[in-house]
Amino acid sequence: MSKKTLVVIALLVSQLAIYFGASVVQAATLNVDFSASPSSGPAPLNNVSLTAVVSGTATGLINYKFDCTNDGTWDLVVNNSVSTTYTASNLCNYSSAGTYTAKVRVERGVLSFEGTTAIFVTSGPDLSVVLSANPSSGPVPLNGVDLTAAVSGSATGNITYKFDCTSDGGWESTITTATNPYTAVDLCNYATQGNYTATVQVQRGGLSFQGTTAIVVQLPLTLGLSITAAPSSGRAPVNGVDLSATVSGTTTGNITYRFDCTNDGVWDATQTTSQTTYTAIDLCNYTSPGVYGVKVKAERSGSEIQGLINIVVGDTATLAVNFSATPYTGSAPLSGVDLIASVSGTATGNITYKFDCTSDGSWDLTQLTSQTSYTAVDLCSYSSPGTYTSKARIERGGITVEGTASVLVF
């Protein structure tokens, strides 16, 4: 079994305090697993293949550079590859016994990383080990991490495994067994954020070998949610209410938004998107007065959060007008008649007054004002005897009312 050295680079984003409407964007990362096959054997050890496996969030074409002996000379350069796995087949030859270091350099986007792996050329039995961690990364505290050691090589006999969770020189577990591979279950706990290196030492047939693996402990994943409604209040009916949700925090991935206009347990809209702000347009209608609870849930990468806001719907607005003419009677010709309108009701806002002296459909005066009483002075004149109907139309807060008053000319 080949030896694989796991190299991890992570650009960690420090935890942000979550404020109303805040958002976080994580930096790109570039990771590479580098291995040799075979990674050990008797001299001469020829046709060794080097394999690089690239992962992480960085994007773009990849440049691979391979150096069989880490002597500063690239034995193979491959530019502009679209593949995240590249094997330099049968690249390296080692004629003499010894420990050789092969190196790879990977470049992608603006990031680059170099990793190494060891090749052991022996004149007798050989021993190597690959160490892995499960999980190898996660939010703090990261507890119950398993370490698994897989031994290879021509050495024989029982194997002594020694595990060190933090490479501090203290073995957390030692066992001698014929089992291969061997897993130290729930061995390691990491209470603080950081990059840790675990070590295993294996001994077999008089040989000893060490392997390492990286454990990345991140700041806790967070998810925040803020909700707004437009409008958030009004007089019944309140229709076409928009609900907007904004997600923040360090959790990444697509977001599923769920909206419930009345908090009755039934989602009125569901949308999955990569956007951290989403608006459900004209979603909610409220026909009757009352206080309505609106619930919104956001789900992202296994985490979820929900919030509530209230929509306040008041009684239906009212509007009334008291309309009169002064003088309302007199002999022909009757001139200088005032039309007077007084407005009442719960409707609010500026008032538009429209006056028609004879109700012929043509407004003789239009006036916009905040005053609840308005007099159209000397507006109307009547040259001939008769009974005339004057009219006023009042508009306020989207409501319209009309009133009439008779004028008698004899």
mmCIF file of C-alpha atoms in Angstrom:
data_model
loop_
_atom_site.group_PDB
_atom_site.id
_atom_site.type_symbol
_atom_site.label_atom_id
_atom_site.label_comp_id
_atom_site.label_asym_id
_atom_site.label_seq_id
_atom_site.Cartn_x
_atom_site.Cartn_y
_atom_site.Cartn_z
ATOM 1 C CA MET A 1 0.000 0.000 0.000
ATOM 2 C CA SER A 2 1.401 3.415 -0.938
ATOM 3 C CA LYS A 3 2.244 6.221 1.482
ATOM 4 C CA LYS A 4 0.149 9.312 1.200
ATOM 5 C CA THR A 5 0.963 12.590 2.893
ATOM 6 C CA LEU A 6 -2.087 14.717 3.407
ATOM 7 C CA VAL A 7 -1.399 18.423 3.073
ATOM 8 C CA VAL A 8 -4.115 20.867 3.875
ATOM 9 C CA ILE A 9 -4.071 24.627 3.472
ATOM 10 C CA ALA A 10 -7.075 26.450 4.772
ATOM 11 C CA LEU A 11 -7.552 30.206 4.792
ATOM 12 C CA LEU A 12 -9.817 30.560 7.792
ATOM 13 C CA VAL A 13 -12.240 33.451 8.189
ATOM 14 C CA SER A 14 -12.319 34.868 11.747
ATOM 15 C CA GLN A 15 -15.714 34.766 13.391
ATOM 16 C CA LEU A 16 -17.717 37.928 12.839
ATOM 17 C CA ALA A 17 -20.188 39.264 15.383
ATOM 18 C CA ILE A 18 -23.584 38.867 13.783
ATOM 19 C CA TYR A 19 -25.425 42.116 13.418
ATOM 20 C CA PHE A 20 -28.796 42.800 11.785
ATOM 21 C CA GLY A 21 -28.353 42.267 8.051
ATOM 22 C CA ALA A 22 -24.625 41.377 8.178
ATOM 23 C CA SER A 23 -23.056 38.836 5.813
ATOM 24 C CA VAL A 24 -19.779 36.991 5.498
ATOM 25 C CA VAL A 25 -17.815 35.837 2.386
ATOM 26 C CA GLN A 26 -15.199 33.064 2.943
ATOM 27 C CA ALA A 27 -11.734 33.151 1.301
ATOM 28 C CA ALA A 28 -10.756 30.605 -1.347
ATOM 29 C CA THR A 29 -8.781 27.553 -0.252
ATOM 30 C CA LEU A 30 -6.399 25.205 -2.039
ATOM 31 C CA ASN A 31 -5.727 21.704 -0.774
ATOM 32 C CA VAL A 32 -3.591 18.909 -2.271
ATOM 33 C CA ASP A 33 -3.035 15.240 -1.481
ATOM 34 C CA PHE A 34 0.337 14.060 -2.802
ATOM 35 C CA SER A 35 1.400 10.430 -3.006
ATOM 36 C CA ALA A 36 3.879 8.134 -4.698
ATOM 37 C CA SER A 37 3.222 4.650 -6.062
ATOM 38 C CA PRO A 38 5.093 2.623 -5.096
ATOM 39 C CA SER A 39 6.318 4.662 -2.148
ATOM 40 C CA SER A 40 8.866 2.070 -1.063
ATOM 41 C CA GLY A 41 10.721 -0.989 -2.304
ATOM 42 C CA PRO A 42 14.123 -2.505 -2.868
ATOM 43 C CA ALA A 43 16.718 -0.825 -5.075
ATOM 44 C CA PRO A 44 16.570 -0.169 -7.938
ATOM 45 C CA LEU A 45 13.084 1.279 -7.517
ATOM 46 C CA ASN A 46 12.029 2.414 -10.995
ATOM 47 C CA ASN A 47 8.901 3.763 -12.689
ATOM 48 C CA VAL A 48 7.529 5.437 -9.567
ATOM 49 C CA SER A 49 4.357 7.395 -10.332
ATOM 50 C CA LEU A 50 3.540 10.652 -8.519
ATOM 51 C CA THR A 51 -0.132 11.597 -8.025
ATOM 52 C CA ALA A 52 -1.521 14.979 -6.930
ATOM 53 C CA VAL A 53 -5.197 15.338 -5.987
ATOM 54 C CA VAL A 54 -6.370 18.963 -5.756
ATOM 55 C CA SER A 55 -9.345 20.125 -3.699
ATOM 56 C CA GLY A 56 -10.587 23.317 -2.086
ATOM 57 C CA THR A 57 -12.693 26.265 -3.250
ATOM 58 C CA ALA A 58 -10.116 27.862 -5.578
ATOM 59 C CA THR A 59 -11.106 27.743 -9.273
ATOM 60 C CA GLY A 60 -9.446 27.907 -12.662
ATOM 61 C CA LEU A 61 -6.879 25.924 -14.625
ATOM 62 C CA ILE A 62 -4.211 24.059 -12.665
ATOM 63 C CA ASN A 63 -0.421 23.985 -13.128
ATOM 64 C CA TYR A 64 1.382 20.867 -11.831
ATOM 65 C CA LYS A 65 5.170 20.689 -11.280
ATOM 66 C CA PHE A 66 6.885 17.471 -10.153
ATOM 67 C CA ASP A 67 10.420 17.012 -8.743
ATOM 68 C CA CYS A 68 11.458 13.384 -8.069
ATOM 69 C CA THR A 69 14.294 14.181 -5.634
ATOM 70 C CA ASN A 70 13.530 17.709 -4.400
ATOM 71 C CA ASP A 71 16.745 18.932 -6.027
ATOM 72 C CA GLY A 72 15.178 22.133 -7.380
ATOM 73 C CA THR A 73 14.736 20.824 -10.909
ATOM 74 C CA TRP A 74 11.233 20.049 -12.102
ATOM 75 C CA ASP A 75 11.198 16.665 -13.809
ATOM 76 C CA LEU A 76 7.733 17.306 -15.267
ATOM 77 C CA VAL A 77 5.670 20.487 -15.752
ATOM 78 C CA VAL A 78 2.035 20.336 -16.831
ATOM 79 C CA ASN A 79 0.305 23.681 -17.386
ATOM 80 C CA ASN A 80 -3.349 24.659 -17.760
ATOM 81 C CA SER A 81 -4.843 21.316 -16.771
ATOM 82 C CA VAL A 82 -8.584 21.101 -16.164
ATOM 83 C CA SER A 83 -8.253 17.897 -14.119
ATOM 84 C CA THR A 84 -8.084 18.044 -10.325
ATOM 85 C CA THR A 85 -6.213 14.736 -10.274
ATOM 86 C CA TYR A 86 -2.977 14.278 -12.189
ATOM 87 C CA THR A 87 -0.654 11.267 -12.195
ATOM 88 C CA ALA A 88 2.873 11.605 -13.529
ATOM 89 C CA SER A 89 3.141 7.968 -14.580
ATOM 90 C CA ASN A 90 6.488 6.128 -14.318
ATOM 91 C CA LEU A 91 8.244 9.453 -13.742
ATOM 92 C CA CYS A 92 10.882 8.652 -11.141
ATOM 93 C CA ASN A 93 13.729 6.126 -10.928
ATOM 94 C CA TYR A 94 15.840 5.497 -7.802
ATOM 95 C CA SER A 95 18.922 3.340 -8.331
ATOM 96 C CA SER A 96 20.282 3.285 -4.780
ATOM 97 C CA ALA A 97 18.899 2.566 -1.339
ATOM 98 C CA GLY A 98 17.949 5.636 0.628
ATOM 99 C CA THR A 99 15.162 8.003 1.587
ATOM 100 C CA TYR A 100 14.094 10.327 -1.211
ATOM 101 C CA THR A 101 11.730 13.298 -1.075
ATOM 102 C CA ALA A 102 9.514 13.993 -4.058
ATOM 103 C CA LYS A 103 7.889 17.395 -4.340
ATOM 104 C CA VAL A 104 4.844 18.766 -6.134
ATOM 105 C CA ARG A 105 3.875 22.395 -6.678
ATOM 106 C CA VAL A 106 0.255 23.159 -7.510
ATOM 107 C CA GLU A 107 -0.904 26.583 -8.766
ATOM 108 C CA ARG A 108 -4.547 27.567 -9.211
ATOM 109 C CA GLY A 109 -5.996 31.041 -9.465
ATOM 110 C CA VAL A 110 -3.842 33.255 -7.223
ATOM 111 C CA LEU A 111 -3.032 30.409 -4.816
ATOM 112 C CA SER A 112 -0.145 27.954 -4.838
ATOM 113 C CA PHE A 113 1.065 25.175 -2.589
ATOM 114 C CA GLU A 114 3.967 22.754 -2.413
ATOM 115 C CA GLY A 115 3.747 19.288 -0.890
ATOM 116 C CA THR A 116 6.213 16.488 -0.408
ATOM 117 C CA THR A 117 6.084 12.731 -0.032
ATOM 118 C CA ALA A 118 8.797 10.293 0.924
ATOM 119 C CA ILE A 119 10.044 7.375 -1.180
ATOM 120 C CA PHE A 120 11.989 4.695 0.676
ATOM 121 C CA VAL A 121 14.413 2.574 -1.300
ATOM 122 C CA THR A 122 15.704 -0.291 0.799
ATOM 123 C CA SER A 123 18.079 -3.174 0.453
ATOM 124 C CA GLY A 124 15.897 -5.325 2.733
ATOM 125 C CA PRO A 125 12.409 -5.318 4.317
ATOM 126 C CA ASP A 126 10.649 -1.986 4.260
ATOM 127 C CA LEU A 127 7.858 -0.386 6.275
ATOM 128 C CA SER A 128 5.589 2.561 5.679
ATOM 129 C CA VAL A 129 2.307 3.879 7.018
ATOM 130 C CA VAL A 130 -0.495 6.196 5.943
ATOM 131 C CA LEU A 131 -2.333 8.013 8.737
ATOM 132 C CA SER A 132 -5.798 9.513 8.313
ATOM 133 C CA ALA A 133 -8.250 11.284 10.634
ATOM 134 C CA ASN A 134 -12.034 11.086 10.699
ATOM 135 C CA PRO A 135 -13.275 13.751 10.801
ATOM 136 C CA SER A 136 -10.250 15.670 9.587
ATOM 137 C CA SER A 137 -11.922 19.064 10.021
ATOM 138 C CA GLY A 138 -14.892 20.670 11.738
ATOM 139 C CA PRO A 139 -16.053 23.430 14.070
ATOM 140 C CA VAL A 140 -14.673 23.835 17.579
ATOM 141 C CA PRO A 141 -14.917 21.801 19.788
ATOM 142 C CA LEU A 142 -13.954 18.891 17.526
ATOM 143 C CA ASN A 143 -14.220 15.765 19.668
ATOM 144 C CA GLY A 144 -14.141 12.014 19.122
ATOM 145 C CA VAL A 145 -11.700 12.076 16.202
ATOM 146 C CA ASP A 146 -10.622 8.619 14.960
ATOM 147 C CA LEU A 147 -7.038 8.019 13.814
ATOM 148 C CA THR A 148 -6.512 5.185 11.306
ATOM 149 C CA ALA A 149 -3.069 3.820 10.404
ATOM 150 C CA ALA A 150 -2.631 1.635 7.316
ATOM 151 C CA VAL A 151 0.731 -0.150 7.222
ATOM 152 C CA SER A 152 2.476 -1.374 4.067
ATOM 153 C CA GLY A 153 5.883 -2.736 3.126
ATOM 154 C CA SER A 154 7.689 -6.069 3.147
ATOM 155 C CA ALA A 155 8.344 -6.187 6.903
ATOM 156 C CA THR A 156 6.429 -8.950 8.709
ATOM 157 C CA GLY A 157 5.158 -9.756 12.200
ATOM 158 C CA ASN A 158 2.900 -8.021 14.712
ATOM 159 C CA ILE A 159 2.657 -4.230 14.525
ATOM 160 C CA THR A 160 3.042 -1.779 17.392
ATOM 161 C CA TYR A 161 0.972 1.372 16.819
ATOM 162 C CA LYS A 162 1.637 4.559 18.803
ATOM 163 C CA PHE A 163 -0.704 7.534 18.323
ATOM 164 C CA ASP A 164 -0.083 11.187 19.232
ATOM 165 C CA CYS A 165 -3.063 13.530 18.671
ATOM 166 C CA THR A 166 -1.057 16.788 18.585
ATOM 167 C CA SER A 167 2.530 15.667 17.796
ATOM 168 C CA ASP A 168 3.639 16.907 21.213
ATOM 169 C CA GLY A 169 5.703 13.779 21.929
ATOM 170 C CA GLY A 170 3.145 12.170 24.226
ATOM 171 C CA TRP A 171 1.528 8.980 22.948
ATOM 172 C CA GLU A 172 -2.222 8.957 23.666
ATOM 173 C CA SER A 173 -2.546 5.277 22.677
ATOM 174 C CA THR A 174 -0.153 2.336 22.221
ATOM 175 C CA ILE A 175 -1.186 -1.133 21.068
ATOM 176 C CA THR A 176 0.522 -4.201 19.572
ATOM 177 C CA THR A 177 -1.652 -6.232 17.218
ATOM 178 C CA ALA A 178 -1.709 -8.122 13.941
ATOM 179 C CA THR A 179 -4.613 -5.938 12.772
ATOM 180 C CA ASN A 180 -3.859 -3.797 9.714
ATOM 181 C CA PRO A 181 -5.166 -1.186 9.221
ATOM 182 C CA TYR A 182 -5.888 -0.205 12.811
ATOM 183 C CA THR A 183 -8.250 2.545 14.037
ATOM 184 C CA ALA A 184 -7.933 4.291 17.390
ATOM 185 C CA VAL A 185 -11.611 5.141 17.866
ATOM 186 C CA ASP A 186 -12.670 8.499 19.424
ATOM 187 C CA LEU A 187 -9.077 9.112 20.463
ATOM 188 C CA CYS A 188 -8.564 12.838 19.927
ATOM 189 C CA ASN A 189 -10.380 15.929 21.210
ATOM 190 C CA TYR A 190 -9.591 19.494 20.111
ATOM 191 C CA ALA A 191 -11.070 22.233 22.304
ATOM 192 C CA THR A 192 -9.746 25.308 20.508
ATOM 193 C CA GLN A 193 -9.574 26.538 16.939
ATOM 194 C CA GLY A 194 -6.372 25.857 15.012
ATOM 195 C CA ASN A 195 -4.383 23.550 12.719
ATOM 196 C CA TYR A 196 -3.214 20.340 14.406
ATOM 197 C CA THR A 197 -0.862 17.556 13.266
ATOM 198 C CA ALA A 198 -1.460 14.002 14.500
ATOM 199 C CA THR A 199 1.372 11.466 14.388
ATOM 200 C CA VAL A 200 1.524 7.666 14.306
ATOM 201 C CA GLN A 201 4.639 5.568 14.837
ATOM 202 C CA VAL A 202 4.552 1.953 13.673
ATOM 203 C CA GLN A 203 7.120 -0.702 14.556
ATOM 204 C CA ARG A 204 7.373 -4.070 12.789
ATOM 205 C CA GLY A 205 10.140 -6.602 12.303
ATOM 206 C CA GLY A 206 12.756 -4.311 13.822
ATOM 207 C CA LEU A 207 11.754 -1.375 11.573
ATOM 208 C CA SER A 208 10.080 1.866 12.616
ATOM 209 C CA PHE A 209 8.203 4.451 10.604
ATOM 210 C CA GLN A 210 6.178 7.574 11.345
ATOM 211 C CA GLY A 211 3.294 9.197 9.482
ATOM 212 C CA THR A 212 1.307 12.361 10.058
ATOM 213 C CA THR A 213 -2.013 13.855 9.100
ATOM 214 C CA ALA A 214 -3.547 17.312 9.522
ATOM 215 C CA ILE A 215 -6.676 18.184 11.499
ATOM 216 C CA VAL A 216 -8.249 21.602 10.899
ATOM 217 C CA VAL A 217 -10.444 22.934 13.723
ATOM 218 C CA GLN A 218 -12.518 25.887 12.593
ATOM 219 C CA LEU A 219 -14.447 28.569 14.419
ATOM 220 C CA PRO A 220 -18.074 27.544 15.065
ATOM 221 C CA LEU A 221 -20.351 27.774 12.049
ATOM 222 C CA THR A 222 -22.980 30.476 12.483
ATOM 223 C CA LEU A 223 -26.228 31.341 10.746
ATOM 224 C CA GLY A 224 -28.136 34.606 11.184
ATOM 225 C CA LEU A 225 -31.446 35.828 9.770
ATOM 226 C CA SER A 226 -33.142 39.213 9.491
ATOM 227 C CA ILE A 227 -36.679 39.738 8.176
ATOM 228 C CA THR A 228 -38.554 42.764 6.874
ATOM 229 C CA ALA A 229 -42.040 43.297 5.466
ATOM 230 C CA ALA A 230 -43.215 46.032 3.106
ATOM 231 C CA PRO A 231 -45.659 47.337 4.091
ATOM 232 C CA SER A 232 -45.537 46.135 7.695
ATOM 233 C CA SER A 233 -48.775 47.878 8.701
ATOM 234 C CA GLY A 234 -51.846 49.548 7.277
ATOM 235 C CA ARG A 235 -55.620 49.576 7.321
ATOM 236 C CA ALA A 236 -57.572 46.586 6.092
ATOM 237 C CA PRO A 237 -57.305 45.267 3.520
ATOM 238 C CA VAL A 238 -53.486 45.163 3.371
ATOM 239 C CA ASN A 239 -52.574 43.282 0.203
ATOM 240 C CA GLY A 240 -49.427 42.555 -1.809
ATOM 241 C CA VAL A 241 -47.067 42.494 1.184
ATOM 242 C CA ASP A 242 -43.424 41.703 0.274
ATOM 243 C CA LEU A 243 -41.377 39.574 2.685
ATOM 244 C CA SER A 244 -37.572 39.941 2.569
ATOM 245 C CA ALA A 245 -35.059 37.687 4.347
ATOM 246 C CA THR A 246 -31.315 38.310 4.681
ATOM 247 C CA VAL A 247 -28.976 35.521 5.820
ATOM 248 C CA SER A 248 -25.613 36.103 7.507
ATOM 249 C CA GLY A 249 -22.979 34.031 9.327
ATOM 250 C CA THR A 250 -20.076 31.721 8.473
ATOM 251 C CA THR A 251 -22.131 28.787 7.179
ATOM 252 C CA THR A 252 -21.820 28.366 3.396
ATOM 253 C CA GLY A 253 -23.800 26.773 0.569
ATOM 254 C CA ASN A 254 -27.171 27.307 -1.073
ATOM 255 C CA ILE A 255 -29.985 28.683 1.072
ATOM 256 C CA THR A 256 -33.578 27.456 1.239
ATOM 257 C CA TYR A 257 -36.001 30.210 2.257
ATOM 258 C CA ARG A 258 -39.480 29.335 3.578
ATOM 259 C CA PHE A 259 -42.208 31.946 4.172
ATOM 260 C CA ASP A 260 -45.435 31.631 6.215
ATOM 261 C CA CYS A 261 -47.675 34.724 6.029
ATOM 262 C CA THR A 262 -49.773 33.900 9.120
ATOM 263 C CA ASN A 263 -47.577 31.484 11.127
ATOM 264 C CA ASP A 264 -50.180 28.755 10.632
ATOM 265 C CA GLY A 265 -47.608 26.043 9.880
ATOM 266 C CA VAL A 266 -48.158 26.136 6.119
ATOM 267 C CA TRP A 267 -45.346 27.560 3.995
ATOM 268 C CA ASP A 268 -46.776 30.023 1.468
ATOM 269 C CA ALA A 269 -43.515 30.160 -0.526
ATOM 270 C CA THR A 270 -40.270 28.131 -0.679
ATOM 271 C CA GLN A 271 -37.176 29.115 -2.672
ATOM 272 C CA THR A 272 -33.628 27.683 -2.860
ATOM 273 C CA THR A 273 -30.925 30.068 -4.080
ATOM 274 C CA SER A 274 -27.302 31.065 -3.551
ATOM 275 C CA GLN A 275 -28.352 34.656 -2.793
ATOM 276 C CA THR A 276 -28.042 35.814 0.827
ATOM 277 C CA THR A 277 -31.045 38.136 0.404
ATOM 278 C CA TYR A 278 -34.334 36.997 -1.088
ATOM 279 C CA THR A 279 -37.684 38.831 -1.427
ATOM 280 C CA ALA A 280 -41.002 37.057 -1.872
ATOM 281 C CA ILE A 281 -42.885 39.752 -3.804
ATOM 282 C CA ASP A 282 -46.620 40.418 -3.245
ATOM 283 C CA LEU A 283 -46.830 37.238 -1.175
ATOM 284 C CA CYS A 284 -49.196 38.073 1.670
ATOM 285 C CA ASN A 285 -52.747 39.476 1.785
ATOM 286 C CA TYR A 286 -54.641 40.443 4.948
ATOM 287 C CA THR A 287 -58.353 41.195 4.573
ATOM 288 C CA SER A 288 -59.304 41.746 8.218
ATOM 289 C CA PRO A 289 -57.921 43.887 11.046
ATOM 290 C CA GLY A 290 -55.529 42.176 13.462
ATOM 291 C CA VAL A 291 -51.899 41.459 14.327
ATOM 292 C CA TYR A 292 -50.502 38.715 12.091
ATOM 293 C CA GLY A 293 -47.327 36.758 12.864
ATOM 294 C CA VAL A 294 -45.069 36.129 9.868
ATOM 295 C CA LYS A 295 -42.554 33.280 10.113
ATOM 296 C CA VAL A 296 -39.477 32.847 7.903
ATOM 297 C CA LYS A 297 -37.071 29.899 8.013
ATOM 298 C CA ALA A 298 -33.630 29.732 6.383
ATOM 299 C CA GLU A 299 -31.788 26.415 5.889
ATOM 300 C CA ARG A 300 -28.112 26.208 4.867
ATOM 301 C CA SER A 301 -25.678 23.267 4.889
ATOM 302 C CA GLY A 302 -27.512 21.368 7.618
ATOM 303 C CA SER A 303 -28.117 24.425 9.803
ATOM 304 C CA GLU A 304 -31.411 26.258 10.082
ATOM 305 C CA ILE A 305 -32.765 29.394 11.720
ATOM 306 C CA GLN A 306 -36.185 30.993 11.821
ATOM 307 C CA GLY A 307 -37.572 34.369 12.806
ATOM 308 C CA LEU A 308 -40.911 36.081 13.418
ATOM 309 C CA ILE A 309 -42.196 39.565 12.698
ATOM 310 C CA ASN A 310 -45.665 41.091 13.031
ATOM 311 C CA ILE A 311 -47.906 42.682 10.419
ATOM 312 C CA VAL A 312 -50.343 45.128 12.027
ATOM 313 C CA VAL A 313 -53.614 45.553 10.129
ATOM 314 C CA GLY A 314 -55.903 48.277 11.477
ATOM 315 C CA ASP A 315 -59.608 48.901 10.994
ATOM 316 C CA THR A 316 -60.738 49.960 7.530
ATOM 317 C CA ALA A 317 -60.266 53.693 7.077
ATOM 318 C CA THR A 318 -63.400 55.872 6.849
ATOM 319 C CA LEU A 319 -64.067 59.159 5.075
ATOM 320 C CA ALA A 320 -67.116 61.461 5.217
ATOM 321 C CA VAL A 321 -67.963 64.979 4.011
ATOM 322 C CA ASN A 322 -70.438 67.607 5.192
ATOM 323 C CA PHE A 323 -71.182 69.809 2.155
ATOM 324 C CA SER A 324 -73.191 73.048 1.931
ATOM 325 C CA ALA A 325 -73.714 76.156 -0.231
ATOM 326 C CA THR A 326 -73.921 79.761 1.087
ATOM 327 C CA PRO A 327 -76.227 81.420 0.177
ATOM 328 C CA TYR A 328 -78.313 78.424 -0.880
ATOM 329 C CA THR A 329 -81.223 80.554 -2.171
ATOM 330 C CA GLY A 330 -81.818 83.966 -3.751
ATOM 331 C CA SER A 331 -83.200 85.808 -6.759
ATOM 332 C CA ALA A 332 -81.672 85.639 -10.215
ATOM 333 C CA PRO A 333 -78.982 86.437 -10.986
ATOM 334 C CA LEU A 334 -77.471 84.791 -7.860
ATOM 335 C CA SER A 335 -73.699 85.356 -7.697
ATOM 336 C CA GLY A 336 -70.881 84.857 -5.197
ATOM 337 C CA VAL A 337 -72.112 81.532 -3.858
ATOM 338 C CA ASP A 338 -69.577 79.801 -1.545
ATOM 339 C CA LEU A 339 -69.249 75.998 -1.487
ATOM 340 C CA ILE A 340 -68.100 74.617 1.895
ATOM 341 C CA ALA A 341 -66.816 71.070 2.561
ATOM 342 C CA SER A 342 -65.890 69.685 6.000
ATOM 343 C CA VAL A 343 -64.111 66.297 6.094
ATOM 344 C CA SER A 344 -64.195 63.672 8.881
ATOM 345 C CA GLY A 345 -63.286 59.980 9.339
ATOM 346 C CA THR A 346 -60.178 57.875 10.091
ATOM 347 C CA ALA A 347 -58.503 58.213 6.694
ATOM 348 C CA THR A 348 -55.236 60.149 6.818
ATOM 349 C CA GLY A 349 -53.079 62.195 4.484
ATOM 350 C CA ASN A 350 -53.589 65.277 2.345
ATOM 351 C CA ILE A 351 -57.076 65.965 0.994
ATOM 352 C CA THR A 352 -58.089 66.741 -2.584
ATOM 353 C CA TYR A 353 -61.235 68.903 -2.815
ATOM 354 C CA LYS A 354 -63.120 69.084 -6.137
ATOM 355 C CA PHE A 355 -66.145 71.383 -6.642
ATOM 356 C CA ASP A 356 -68.796 71.392 -9.402
ATOM 357 C CA CYS A 357 -71.364 74.246 -9.239
ATOM 358 C CA THR A 358 -74.028 72.517 -11.372
ATOM 359 C CA SER A 359 -73.085 68.784 -11.272
ATOM 360 C CA ASP A 360 -72.419 68.903 -14.992
ATOM 361 C CA GLY A 361 -69.277 66.716 -14.675
ATOM 362 C CA SER A 362 -66.866 69.611 -15.018
ATOM 363 C CA TRP A 363 -64.951 70.544 -11.883
ATOM 364 C CA ASP A 364 -64.970 74.305 -11.371
ATOM 365 C CA LEU A 365 -62.222 74.131 -8.709
ATOM 366 C CA THR A 366 -59.688 71.540 -7.502
ATOM 367 C CA GLN A 367 -57.628 72.111 -4.349
ATOM 368 C CA LEU A 368 -55.050 69.926 -2.514
ATOM 369 C CA THR A 369 -54.535 70.734 1.172
ATOM 370 C CA SER A 370 -54.032 69.193 4.605
ATOM 371 C CA GLN A 371 -56.984 71.168 6.026
ATOM 372 C CA THR A 372 -60.110 69.194 6.972
ATOM 373 C CA SER A 373 -62.380 72.095 6.034
ATOM 374 C CA TYR A 374 -62.230 74.126 2.851
ATOM 375 C CA THR A 375 -64.396 76.964 1.453
ATOM 376 C CA ALA A 376 -64.482 77.724 -2.261
ATOM 377 C CA VAL A 377 -65.237 81.441 -1.908
ATOM 378 C CA ASP A 378 -67.531 83.165 -4.478
ATOM 379 C CA LEU A 379 -67.168 80.132 -6.738
ATOM 380 C CA CYS A 380 -70.651 79.807 -8.239
ATOM 381 C CA SER A 381 -72.994 82.140 -10.143
ATOM 382 C CA TYR A 382 -76.523 81.293 -11.362
ATOM 383 C CA SER A 383 -78.072 83.652 -13.971
ATOM 384 C CA SER A 384 -81.488 82.026 -14.373
ATOM 385 C CA PRO A 385 -84.168 80.846 -11.945
ATOM 386 C CA GLY A 386 -84.161 77.126 -11.112
ATOM 387 C CA THR A 387 -83.013 74.501 -8.658
ATOM 388 C CA TYR A 388 -79.316 73.702 -9.058
ATOM 389 C CA THR A 389 -77.355 70.800 -7.533
ATOM 390 C CA SER A 390 -73.771 71.580 -6.566
ATOM 391 C CA LYS A 391 -71.336 68.744 -5.870
ATOM 392 C CA ALA A 392 -68.092 68.186 -3.933
ATOM 393 C CA ARG A 393 -65.750 65.215 -4.298
ATOM 394 C CA ILE A 394 -63.242 64.431 -1.536
ATOM 395 C CA GLU A 395 -60.203 62.135 -1.978
ATOM 396 C CA ARG A 396 -57.982 61.047 0.945
ATOM 397 C CA GLY A 397 -55.803 58.008 1.596
ATOM 398 C CA GLY A 398 -57.119 56.162 -1.434
ATOM 399 C CA ILE A 399 -60.774 56.719 -0.439
ATOM 400 C CA THR A 400 -63.250 58.930 -2.331
ATOM 401 C CA VAL A 401 -66.593 60.354 -1.137
ATOM 402 C CA GLU A 402 -69.017 62.856 -2.679
ATOM 403 C CA GLY A 403 -71.615 65.260 -1.307
ATOM 404 C CA THR A 404 -74.287 67.479 -2.913
ATOM 405 C CA ALA A 405 -76.095 70.667 -1.934
ATOM 406 C CA SER A 406 -79.108 72.334 -3.606
ATOM 407 C CA VAL A 407 -79.198 76.000 -4.606
ATOM 408 C CA LEU A 408 -82.674 77.541 -5.243
ATOM 409 C CA VAL A 409 -82.768 80.555 -7.608
ATOM 410 C CA PHE A 410 -86.167 82.301 -8.088
#
